[in-house]
Amino acid sequence: MARLGSVRSHYCVLLLAAALAVCAFYYLGSGRETFSSATKRLKEARAGAPAASSPPAPELVRVSAAPAPGAKAKSLEGGGAGPVDYHLLMMFTKAEHNAALQAKARAALRSLLRLAKFEAHEVLNLHFVSEEASREVAKALLRELLPPAAGFKCKVIFHDVAVLTEKLFPVVEAMQKHFSAGSGTYYSDSIFFLSVAMHQILPKEILQIIQLDLDLKFKTNIRELFEEFDNFLPSAVIGIAREMQPVYRQQESASTRLLSPVPLSCLKGAAHLCSYLGSELSWRDGLNMIKMHTFWQFRHENPKTRVGSPPPEGLPGFNSGVMLLNLEAMRHSPLYSRLLEPAQVQQLANKYHFRGHLGDQDFFTMIGMEHPELFHVLDCTWNRQLCTWWRDHGYSDVFQAYFRCEGHVKIYHGNCNTPIPED
C-alpha cells in the first residue's frame, strides 16, 4: 500500500508538470483586429512593407488544485453566475539573467501561494507581464511553488510586454516626459505606466485587479486584500498606500548633507529600480535630480503646504508597490478620463512644478494632490515599506513621521533591496 501511494503521488506530480509544460493558448477576440495589429499594419503600409500577422494573444496556463469548500463571494468579473475570478498582476521582465529578481519573485510567490485560501467556486488569476525568456523563468518558478494540493483553483496568464507597450504608448506618451527618468532607463518605457491605463488595455470583463511589486512578502491570505474594494467610496477608482519615506519632501537644504554617492534606485527605494538600474549618481547629480523632481519648487514657494509633508495632516504621496485598480470605475469616471488628457497632465505638472522619474507612482501622487477623492488610501499594514535610505541621507529628523506604521503587518515591502523579516 505504501508503495502504491508513492506511485500515485509521483504520478500526480508528473501530471502537474505536464499541465504547466504543455500550455494551452486562448485567443481573446479571435478573428478581430486588435489596436496593436492595426497600428503595426498602418506603420508598415506607410513604410511600404508587407503587413504582418496579429500579435500573439495572452498565453493562458491552466493550473487546477483541489478547491476548499465554503460560502459564496461577490464576483469581481462581469457575466453573472459561474466561477468568481480574482485577478493579480505582476511585472516580470528581464529576469532570465537576474538572479536577484528571481529570488524576489520566488519569495513573493511562495508566501502568497502558501497563505492563499479561496472557496470552491473561486479562481485566482495570476497575470504576468513578461517577454519570452522571463516567461519561461516564471513557468519554472510556478512548477516549483504550486503544489498539487494547493487548496484552490488557479490560472496563470502571460501578457507579452511588447504587445502591451504598443497599446499603451498612444495613451501615456504625453505623460512620460513628466514622470520618466530619461531615455534607456527603467521607467522610460511605456509599460511602466500600465496601471494608469490598464482599464483601456485589459478585457472589459475584468472589473477589478490588484497590481503588485515583486519585492513583497505576504503575511495573510491575499483574498482579504480584495475585500478592500468594498471600502471604496463612490468616487474612488484606485486603492493605494501612502509613501513611507520623504521622497516628495525633497528640498534644497538637503544639498549640504548629500555628500555620498546617491543611487538613483534609492531616490525612491523601488525594488524594480534597484534591480534594473544599479547605477549611481554623484552628490551633485543627486541634488539636481532632487531639484527637478517632485514638489521641490512648489514647497519652496508654498512653505505652509501640506504637499509632501508627513501624515496624518500632510500629503506624503503614494507608493505603487500594492495597487487596487477598480477598472470598471476607471472606465466610467469622467474625472479620471479627463486627467489622462495631455493638456490636463501639463496643467497639473506646471502648477506643482512637477518633474518625476517614477512612472505611475508619480502620476498618481500628482493627481492625488489635486483630486484625493479618486483614491482609497490603504492602511500602511497592506504595504509596510522597509526602506530607510532617506533616514541616513539628510532626513533623520523627520524620517519617523513618514516611516511610522502601527498594526499587524499584512504585506512587507522590501523596497531598495531591504531585507524582509524572516518568519
Short mmCIF file of C-alpha atoms in Angstrom, two decimals:
data_model
loop_
_atom_site.label_atom_id
_atom_site.label_comp_id
_atom_site.label_asym_id
_atom_site.label_seq_id
_atom_site.Cartn_x
_atom_site.Cartn_y
_atom_site.Cartn_z
CA MET A 1 0.00 0.00 0.00
CA ALA A 2 2.85 2.40 0.86
CA ARG A 3 4.46 1.69 -2.49
CA LEU A 4 1.14 2.23 -4.31
CA GLY A 5 0.67 5.61 -2.51
CA SER A 6 4.18 6.63 -3.51
CA VAL A 7 3.49 5.77 -7.17
CA ARG A 8 0.24 7.77 -7.09
CA SER A 9 1.98 10.81 -5.56
CA HIS A 10 4.72 10.61 -8.20
CA TYR A 11 2.05 10.34 -10.91
CA CYS A 12 0.24 13.47 -9.60
CA VAL A 13 3.47 15.46 -9.67
CA LEU A 14 4.10 14.37 -13.26
CA LEU A 15 0.57 15.37 -14.25
CA LEU A 16 1.05 18.87 -12.79
CA ALA A 17 4.39 19.29 -14.57
CA ALA A 18 2.82 18.20 -17.84
CA ALA A 19 -0.07 20.63 -17.37
CA LEU A 20 2.36 23.51 -16.96
CA ALA A 21 4.72 22.38 -19.71
CA VAL A 22 2.04 21.86 -22.35
CA CYS A 23 0.41 25.31 -22.39
CA ALA A 24 -2.98 25.87 -23.96
CA PHE A 25 -3.40 29.11 -25.86
CA TYR A 26 -6.64 31.07 -25.64
CA TYR A 27 -7.24 33.93 -28.05
CA LEU A 28 -9.36 36.83 -26.81
CA GLY A 29 -11.45 38.32 -29.57
CA SER A 30 -10.43 35.71 -32.10
CA GLY A 31 -10.79 36.87 -35.68
CA ARG A 32 -10.87 40.59 -34.79
CA GLU A 33 -8.06 43.01 -35.48
CA THR A 34 -6.60 44.46 -32.29
CA PHE A 35 -5.40 48.01 -31.73
CA SER A 36 -1.79 46.83 -31.79
CA SER A 37 -2.12 44.87 -35.01
CA ALA A 38 -3.88 47.77 -36.72
CA THR A 39 -1.21 50.24 -35.61
CA LYS A 40 1.57 47.97 -36.78
CA ARG A 41 -0.13 47.31 -40.10
CA LEU A 42 -0.59 51.03 -40.76
CA LYS A 43 3.04 51.76 -39.93
CA GLU A 44 4.24 49.02 -42.25
CA ALA A 45 1.92 50.14 -45.01
CA ARG A 46 3.29 53.66 -44.81
CA ALA A 47 6.81 52.30 -44.99
CA GLY A 48 5.95 50.10 -47.95
CA ALA A 49 6.46 46.89 -46.01
CA PRO A 50 4.02 43.95 -46.11
CA ALA A 51 1.58 43.72 -43.22
CA ALA A 52 2.48 41.22 -40.52
CA SER A 53 0.16 38.90 -38.68
CA SER A 54 -1.60 39.97 -35.47
CA PRO A 55 0.48 39.91 -32.26
CA PRO A 56 0.20 36.87 -30.03
CA ALA A 57 -2.74 36.78 -27.65
CA PRO A 58 -2.12 36.33 -23.92
CA GLU A 59 -0.89 32.85 -23.10
CA LEU A 60 -3.00 31.02 -20.54
CA VAL A 61 -1.69 28.20 -18.39
CA ARG A 62 -4.41 26.39 -16.51
CA VAL A 63 -3.46 25.04 -13.09
CA SER A 64 -6.29 23.47 -11.13
CA ALA A 65 -5.87 22.50 -7.50
CA ALA A 66 -8.31 20.91 -5.11
CA PRO A 67 -10.70 23.68 -4.02
CA ALA A 68 -11.67 24.27 -0.42
CA PRO A 69 -15.38 24.19 0.46
CA GLY A 70 -17.03 27.40 1.60
CA ALA A 71 -19.60 30.12 1.14
CA LYS A 72 -20.24 32.31 -1.88
CA ALA A 73 -18.34 35.51 -2.58
CA LYS A 74 -19.09 38.60 -4.62
CA SER A 75 -17.99 38.38 -8.26
CA LEU A 76 -15.07 40.52 -9.44
CA GLU A 77 -15.89 39.82 -13.09
CA GLY A 78 -18.90 40.58 -15.23
CA GLY A 79 -21.08 37.86 -16.65
CA GLY A 80 -23.39 36.78 -13.83
CA ALA A 81 -23.37 33.29 -12.31
CA GLY A 82 -20.39 30.96 -12.56
CA PRO A 83 -16.84 30.93 -11.23
CA VAL A 84 -15.68 34.01 -9.34
CA ASP A 85 -12.35 35.28 -10.64
CA TYR A 86 -9.80 37.21 -8.58
CA HIS A 87 -7.08 38.91 -10.63
CA LEU A 88 -3.49 39.69 -9.59
CA LEU A 89 -0.87 41.18 -11.93
CA MET A 90 2.90 41.32 -11.61
CA MET A 91 5.59 42.77 -13.88
CA PHE A 92 8.23 40.10 -14.55
CA THR A 93 10.69 41.27 -17.22
CA LYS A 94 14.45 40.95 -17.76
CA ALA A 95 14.51 38.05 -15.34
CA GLU A 96 16.45 35.43 -17.30
CA HIS A 97 19.90 36.53 -16.11
CA ASN A 98 18.81 38.39 -12.98
CA ALA A 99 19.24 36.09 -10.01
CA ALA A 100 18.25 38.79 -7.52
CA LEU A 101 14.93 39.40 -9.28
CA GLN A 102 14.24 35.68 -9.47
CA ALA A 103 14.89 35.37 -5.74
CA LYS A 104 12.45 38.21 -5.01
CA ALA A 105 9.79 36.60 -7.21
CA ARG A 106 10.31 33.21 -5.56
CA ALA A 107 9.92 34.68 -2.06
CA ALA A 108 6.85 36.70 -3.02
CA LEU A 109 5.07 33.86 -4.80
CA ARG A 110 5.95 31.32 -2.13
CA SER A 111 4.41 33.41 0.66
CA LEU A 112 1.41 34.42 -1.48
CA LEU A 113 0.55 30.86 -2.55
CA ARG A 114 1.25 29.33 0.86
CA LEU A 115 -1.27 31.57 2.61
CA ALA A 116 -3.85 31.92 -0.17
CA LYS A 117 -7.29 30.45 0.55
CA PHE A 118 -10.21 30.58 -1.87
CA GLU A 119 -13.62 28.94 -1.98
CA ALA A 120 -14.68 26.10 -4.25
CA HIS A 121 -16.20 28.39 -6.91
CA GLU A 122 -13.37 30.96 -6.81
CA VAL A 123 -10.35 31.14 -9.13
CA LEU A 124 -7.12 33.04 -8.54
CA ASN A 125 -5.89 34.51 -11.86
CA LEU A 126 -2.16 35.29 -11.83
CA HIS A 127 -1.23 37.70 -14.64
CA PHE A 128 2.44 38.13 -15.58
CA VAL A 129 3.74 40.79 -17.97
CA SER A 130 6.88 39.29 -19.49
CA GLU A 131 9.00 38.79 -22.55
CA GLU A 132 9.55 35.24 -23.79
CA ALA A 133 12.69 34.48 -21.77
CA SER A 134 11.21 35.73 -18.49
CA ARG A 135 8.01 33.80 -19.21
CA GLU A 136 9.97 30.56 -19.15
CA VAL A 137 11.59 31.56 -15.85
CA ALA A 138 8.15 32.27 -14.38
CA LYS A 139 6.83 28.90 -15.52
CA ALA A 140 9.74 27.15 -13.82
CA LEU A 141 9.04 29.06 -10.61
CA LEU A 142 5.37 28.08 -10.72
CA ARG A 143 6.23 24.43 -11.28
CA GLU A 144 8.32 24.68 -8.14
CA LEU A 145 5.87 26.66 -5.99
CA LEU A 146 2.39 25.45 -6.98
CA PRO A 147 1.84 22.13 -5.19
CA PRO A 148 -0.81 19.65 -6.44
CA ALA A 149 -2.83 20.14 -3.24
CA ALA A 150 -2.76 23.94 -3.12
CA GLY A 151 -6.37 24.03 -1.95
CA PHE A 152 -7.73 26.39 -4.62
CA LYS A 153 -8.10 26.83 -8.36
CA CYS A 154 -5.52 28.90 -10.19
CA LYS A 155 -4.97 30.21 -13.72
CA VAL A 156 -1.73 31.75 -14.98
CA ILE A 157 -1.94 34.27 -17.82
CA PHE A 158 1.12 35.68 -19.57
CA HIS A 159 0.91 39.03 -21.39
CA ASP A 160 3.59 39.89 -23.92
CA VAL A 161 5.37 43.05 -22.79
CA ALA A 162 5.93 44.29 -26.37
CA VAL A 163 2.25 43.97 -27.27
CA LEU A 164 1.09 45.84 -24.16
CA THR A 165 3.72 48.54 -24.67
CA GLU A 166 2.45 49.17 -28.17
CA LYS A 167 -1.10 49.51 -26.90
CA LEU A 168 -0.09 51.80 -24.05
CA PHE A 169 2.14 54.20 -25.90
CA PRO A 170 -0.59 56.34 -27.51
CA VAL A 171 -2.29 56.72 -24.12
CA VAL A 172 0.73 57.56 -21.96
CA GLU A 173 3.16 59.12 -24.43
CA ALA A 174 2.40 62.68 -23.32
CA MET A 175 2.90 61.96 -19.62
CA GLN A 176 6.17 60.06 -19.97
CA LYS A 177 8.18 63.27 -20.28
CA HIS A 178 6.90 64.34 -16.86
CA PHE A 179 7.37 61.06 -14.99
CA SER A 180 10.30 59.23 -16.63
CA ALA A 181 13.99 59.30 -15.79
CA GLY A 182 15.10 59.56 -19.41
CA SER A 183 15.98 57.51 -22.45
CA GLY A 184 17.21 54.00 -21.75
CA THR A 185 16.16 53.88 -18.11
CA TYR A 186 13.64 51.56 -16.49
CA TYR A 187 10.68 53.90 -16.28
CA SER A 188 11.18 55.48 -19.69
CA ASP A 189 9.30 52.54 -21.16
CA SER A 190 5.54 52.91 -21.58
CA ILE A 191 4.90 49.55 -19.92
CA PHE A 192 5.65 51.06 -16.53
CA PHE A 193 2.57 53.23 -16.86
CA LEU A 194 0.42 50.11 -17.28
CA SER A 195 -1.62 50.74 -14.13
CA VAL A 196 -2.54 54.22 -15.38
CA ALA A 197 -4.30 52.88 -18.48
CA MET A 198 -4.96 49.23 -17.63
CA HIS A 199 -8.70 49.87 -17.84
CA GLN A 200 -8.24 50.54 -21.56
CA ILE A 201 -5.97 47.54 -22.16
CA LEU A 202 -7.48 44.56 -20.35
CA PRO A 203 -10.77 42.94 -21.41
CA LYS A 204 -13.85 44.77 -20.15
CA GLU A 205 -15.00 41.57 -18.43
CA ILE A 206 -12.28 42.16 -15.82
CA LEU A 207 -13.75 44.66 -13.39
CA GLN A 208 -11.05 44.76 -10.70
CA ILE A 209 -7.40 43.78 -10.47
CA ILE A 210 -4.57 44.12 -7.97
CA GLN A 211 -1.09 45.03 -9.25
CA LEU A 212 1.85 44.01 -7.06
CA ASP A 213 5.59 44.59 -6.96
CA LEU A 214 7.82 41.54 -6.72
CA ASP A 215 9.75 42.57 -3.58
CA LEU A 216 6.87 41.66 -1.29
CA LYS A 217 6.24 39.09 1.41
CA PHE A 218 2.68 38.16 2.31
CA LYS A 219 1.67 37.58 5.90
CA THR A 220 -2.04 36.96 5.33
CA ASN A 221 -4.47 35.49 2.80
CA ILE A 222 -4.36 37.67 -0.35
CA ARG A 223 -8.12 37.24 -0.69
CA GLU A 224 -8.53 39.62 2.27
CA LEU A 225 -6.95 42.41 0.22
CA PHE A 226 -9.69 42.08 -2.39
CA GLU A 227 -12.21 42.93 0.33
CA GLU A 228 -10.73 46.45 0.41
CA PHE A 229 -12.57 47.13 -2.85
CA ASP A 230 -15.77 47.09 -0.77
CA ASN A 231 -14.46 50.08 1.21
CA PHE A 232 -14.05 52.34 -1.82
CA LEU A 233 -16.17 55.48 -1.78
CA PRO A 234 -18.24 56.02 -4.96
CA SER A 235 -15.70 58.48 -6.38
CA ALA A 236 -12.64 56.27 -5.74
CA VAL A 237 -11.04 54.33 -8.59
CA ILE A 238 -7.69 53.25 -7.09
CA GLY A 239 -6.61 51.85 -3.72
CA ILE A 240 -3.02 52.64 -2.75
CA ALA A 241 -0.92 53.19 0.39
CA ARG A 242 0.98 56.31 1.38
CA GLU A 243 4.69 56.67 0.63
CA MET A 244 6.63 55.95 3.84
CA GLN A 245 9.77 57.93 3.04
CA PRO A 246 10.20 61.70 2.50
CA VAL A 247 10.51 61.14 -1.26
CA TYR A 248 8.13 64.00 -2.03
CA ARG A 249 9.51 66.33 0.64
CA GLN A 250 12.91 66.86 -1.01
CA GLN A 251 14.26 70.36 -0.60
CA GLU A 252 17.41 72.37 -1.31
CA SER A 253 18.75 72.18 2.22
CA ALA A 254 19.48 68.51 1.62
CA SER A 255 22.36 69.56 -0.67
CA THR A 256 24.67 70.16 2.27
CA ARG A 257 24.08 66.63 3.51
CA LEU A 258 24.17 64.61 0.26
CA LEU A 259 27.93 64.08 0.39
CA SER A 260 27.93 60.39 -0.56
CA PRO A 261 27.01 58.88 -3.93
CA VAL A 262 23.25 58.83 -4.42
CA PRO A 263 21.95 55.62 -6.01
CA LEU A 264 19.24 56.60 -8.47
CA SER A 265 17.39 53.47 -7.43
CA CYS A 266 17.11 54.73 -3.86
CA LEU A 267 15.73 58.15 -4.69
CA LYS A 268 12.53 56.18 -4.48
CA GLY A 269 13.69 52.97 -2.88
CA ALA A 270 11.87 50.96 -5.52
CA ALA A 271 12.70 47.30 -5.97
CA HIS A 272 12.42 47.46 -9.74
CA LEU A 273 14.75 50.46 -9.92
CA CYS A 274 17.27 48.84 -7.58
CA SER A 275 17.12 45.59 -9.51
CA TYR A 276 17.29 47.00 -13.03
CA LEU A 277 19.44 50.12 -12.78
CA GLY A 278 22.12 49.81 -10.17
CA SER A 279 23.82 52.97 -11.47
CA GLU A 280 24.97 55.70 -9.10
CA LEU A 281 24.92 59.47 -9.27
CA SER A 282 27.38 61.85 -7.68
CA TRP A 283 26.01 64.00 -4.87
CA ARG A 284 25.78 66.94 -7.28
CA ASP A 285 23.77 64.86 -9.75
CA GLY A 286 21.63 63.72 -6.83
CA LEU A 287 20.92 67.31 -5.91
CA ASN A 288 20.00 68.14 -9.50
CA MET A 289 17.61 65.17 -9.50
CA ILE A 290 16.05 66.48 -6.28
CA LYS A 291 15.62 69.96 -7.73
CA MET A 292 13.98 68.69 -10.89
CA HIS A 293 11.95 66.02 -9.13
CA THR A 294 8.62 66.03 -7.35
CA PHE A 295 7.43 69.09 -5.43
CA TRP A 296 10.70 70.79 -4.51
CA GLN A 297 9.92 74.16 -6.13
CA PHE A 298 6.24 74.06 -5.15
CA ARG A 299 7.13 73.51 -1.49
CA HIS A 300 9.74 76.26 -1.69
CA GLU A 301 7.12 78.71 -2.98
CA ASN A 302 4.40 77.45 -0.60
CA PRO A 303 6.12 76.81 2.75
CA LYS A 304 2.84 76.08 4.57
CA THR A 305 1.61 73.49 2.05
CA ARG A 306 0.55 70.01 3.10
CA VAL A 307 2.03 68.65 -0.14
CA GLY A 308 4.97 66.37 0.63
CA SER A 309 4.57 66.63 4.40
CA PRO A 310 4.10 63.55 6.63
CA PRO A 311 0.79 62.09 7.78
CA PRO A 312 -1.65 62.46 9.36
CA GLU A 313 -2.02 66.13 8.42
CA GLY A 314 0.35 66.08 5.43
CA LEU A 315 0.16 64.52 1.97
CA PRO A 316 3.30 62.38 1.60
CA GLY A 317 2.39 60.94 -1.81
CA PHE A 318 1.72 57.34 -2.77
CA ASN A 319 3.76 54.15 -3.13
CA SER A 320 2.88 51.92 -6.07
CA GLY A 321 4.09 48.61 -4.59
CA VAL A 322 0.50 47.48 -3.92
CA MET A 323 -2.34 48.90 -6.02
CA LEU A 324 -6.04 48.04 -6.19
CA LEU A 325 -7.39 49.08 -9.58
CA ASN A 326 -11.17 49.29 -9.94
CA LEU A 327 -11.07 49.03 -13.72
CA GLU A 328 -14.82 49.43 -14.09
CA ALA A 329 -14.79 52.65 -12.06
CA MET A 330 -11.80 53.92 -14.02
CA ARG A 331 -13.67 53.30 -17.27
CA HIS A 332 -16.73 55.24 -16.09
CA SER A 333 -15.04 58.14 -14.27
CA PRO A 334 -15.20 61.33 -16.38
CA LEU A 335 -12.74 62.97 -13.99
CA TYR A 336 -10.13 60.23 -14.28
CA SER A 337 -10.51 60.13 -18.07
CA ARG A 338 -10.01 63.88 -18.25
CA LEU A 339 -6.85 63.68 -16.14
CA LEU A 340 -5.28 61.38 -18.74
CA GLU A 341 -5.54 64.07 -21.41
CA PRO A 342 -2.15 65.63 -22.29
CA ALA A 343 -3.38 69.18 -21.62
CA GLN A 344 -4.54 68.23 -18.11
CA VAL A 345 -1.28 66.46 -17.31
CA GLN A 346 0.66 69.51 -18.48
CA GLN A 347 -1.53 71.86 -16.46
CA LEU A 348 -1.01 69.96 -13.19
CA ALA A 349 2.70 69.46 -13.86
CA ASN A 350 3.05 73.23 -14.34
CA LYS A 351 1.03 74.02 -11.23
CA TYR A 352 3.13 71.79 -8.98
CA HIS A 353 6.41 72.32 -10.91
CA PHE A 354 6.46 68.55 -11.04
CA ARG A 355 9.17 66.56 -12.79
CA GLY A 356 9.48 62.95 -11.72
CA HIS A 357 11.14 59.69 -12.70
CA LEU A 358 8.96 57.07 -11.01
CA GLY A 359 6.34 56.40 -13.67
CA ASP A 360 2.82 55.58 -12.49
CA GLN A 361 3.62 56.37 -8.85
CA ASP A 362 4.45 59.97 -9.71
CA PHE A 363 1.32 60.36 -11.81
CA PHE A 364 -0.96 59.04 -9.06
CA THR A 365 0.82 61.17 -6.45
CA MET A 366 0.42 64.34 -8.52
CA ILE A 367 -3.27 63.88 -9.34
CA GLY A 368 -3.87 62.77 -5.74
CA MET A 369 -2.78 66.18 -4.50
CA GLU A 370 -5.45 67.77 -6.68
CA HIS A 371 -8.18 65.10 -6.51
CA PRO A 372 -7.83 62.93 -3.38
CA GLU A 373 -11.40 61.71 -3.89
CA LEU A 374 -10.13 59.39 -6.64
CA PHE A 375 -8.15 57.33 -4.14
CA HIS A 376 -8.92 54.88 -1.37
CA VAL A 377 -5.92 55.08 0.97
CA LEU A 378 -4.84 51.62 2.10
CA ASP A 379 -3.67 51.13 5.65
CA CYS A 380 0.13 51.08 5.90
CA THR A 381 -0.01 47.43 7.01
CA TRP A 382 -1.02 46.46 3.45
CA ASN A 383 2.24 47.94 2.11
CA ARG A 384 4.67 48.09 5.02
CA GLN A 385 7.66 49.65 3.25
CA LEU A 386 11.01 48.85 4.88
CA CYS A 387 13.50 51.10 3.09
CA THR A 388 15.32 53.54 5.40
CA TRP A 389 17.65 55.15 2.85
CA TRP A 390 16.39 58.70 3.38
CA ARG A 391 16.88 58.43 7.14
CA ASP A 392 20.62 58.22 6.57
CA HIS A 393 20.75 60.84 3.81
CA GLY A 394 19.57 64.10 5.26
CA TYR A 395 16.15 63.42 6.79
CA SER A 396 16.79 61.71 10.13
CA ASP A 397 14.92 64.48 11.94
CA VAL A 398 11.61 63.86 10.16
CA PHE A 399 12.02 60.29 8.92
CA GLN A 400 9.98 58.55 11.62
CA ALA A 401 6.98 60.77 10.92
CA TYR A 402 6.81 59.16 7.47
CA PHE A 403 8.03 55.68 8.40
CA ARG A 404 5.81 55.00 11.42
CA CYS A 405 3.28 52.19 10.92
CA GLU A 406 1.23 50.62 13.69
CA GLY A 407 -0.73 47.40 13.46
CA HIS A 408 -0.25 43.79 12.34
CA VAL A 409 1.65 43.78 9.05
CA LYS A 410 -0.18 42.03 6.22
CA ILE A 411 2.33 42.68 3.41
CA TYR A 412 6.00 43.56 3.83
CA HIS A 413 7.59 45.61 1.03
CA GLY A 414 11.38 45.22 0.88
CA ASN A 415 11.96 48.29 -1.26
CA CYS A 416 15.53 49.49 -2.05
CA ASN A 417 16.70 45.88 -1.52
CA THR A 418 15.90 46.00 2.19
CA PRO A 419 15.83 42.52 3.80
CA ILE A 420 12.36 41.37 4.80
CA PRO A 421 11.96 39.88 8.32
CA GLU A 422 12.06 36.12 8.49
CA ASP A 423 9.03 34.18 9.72
#
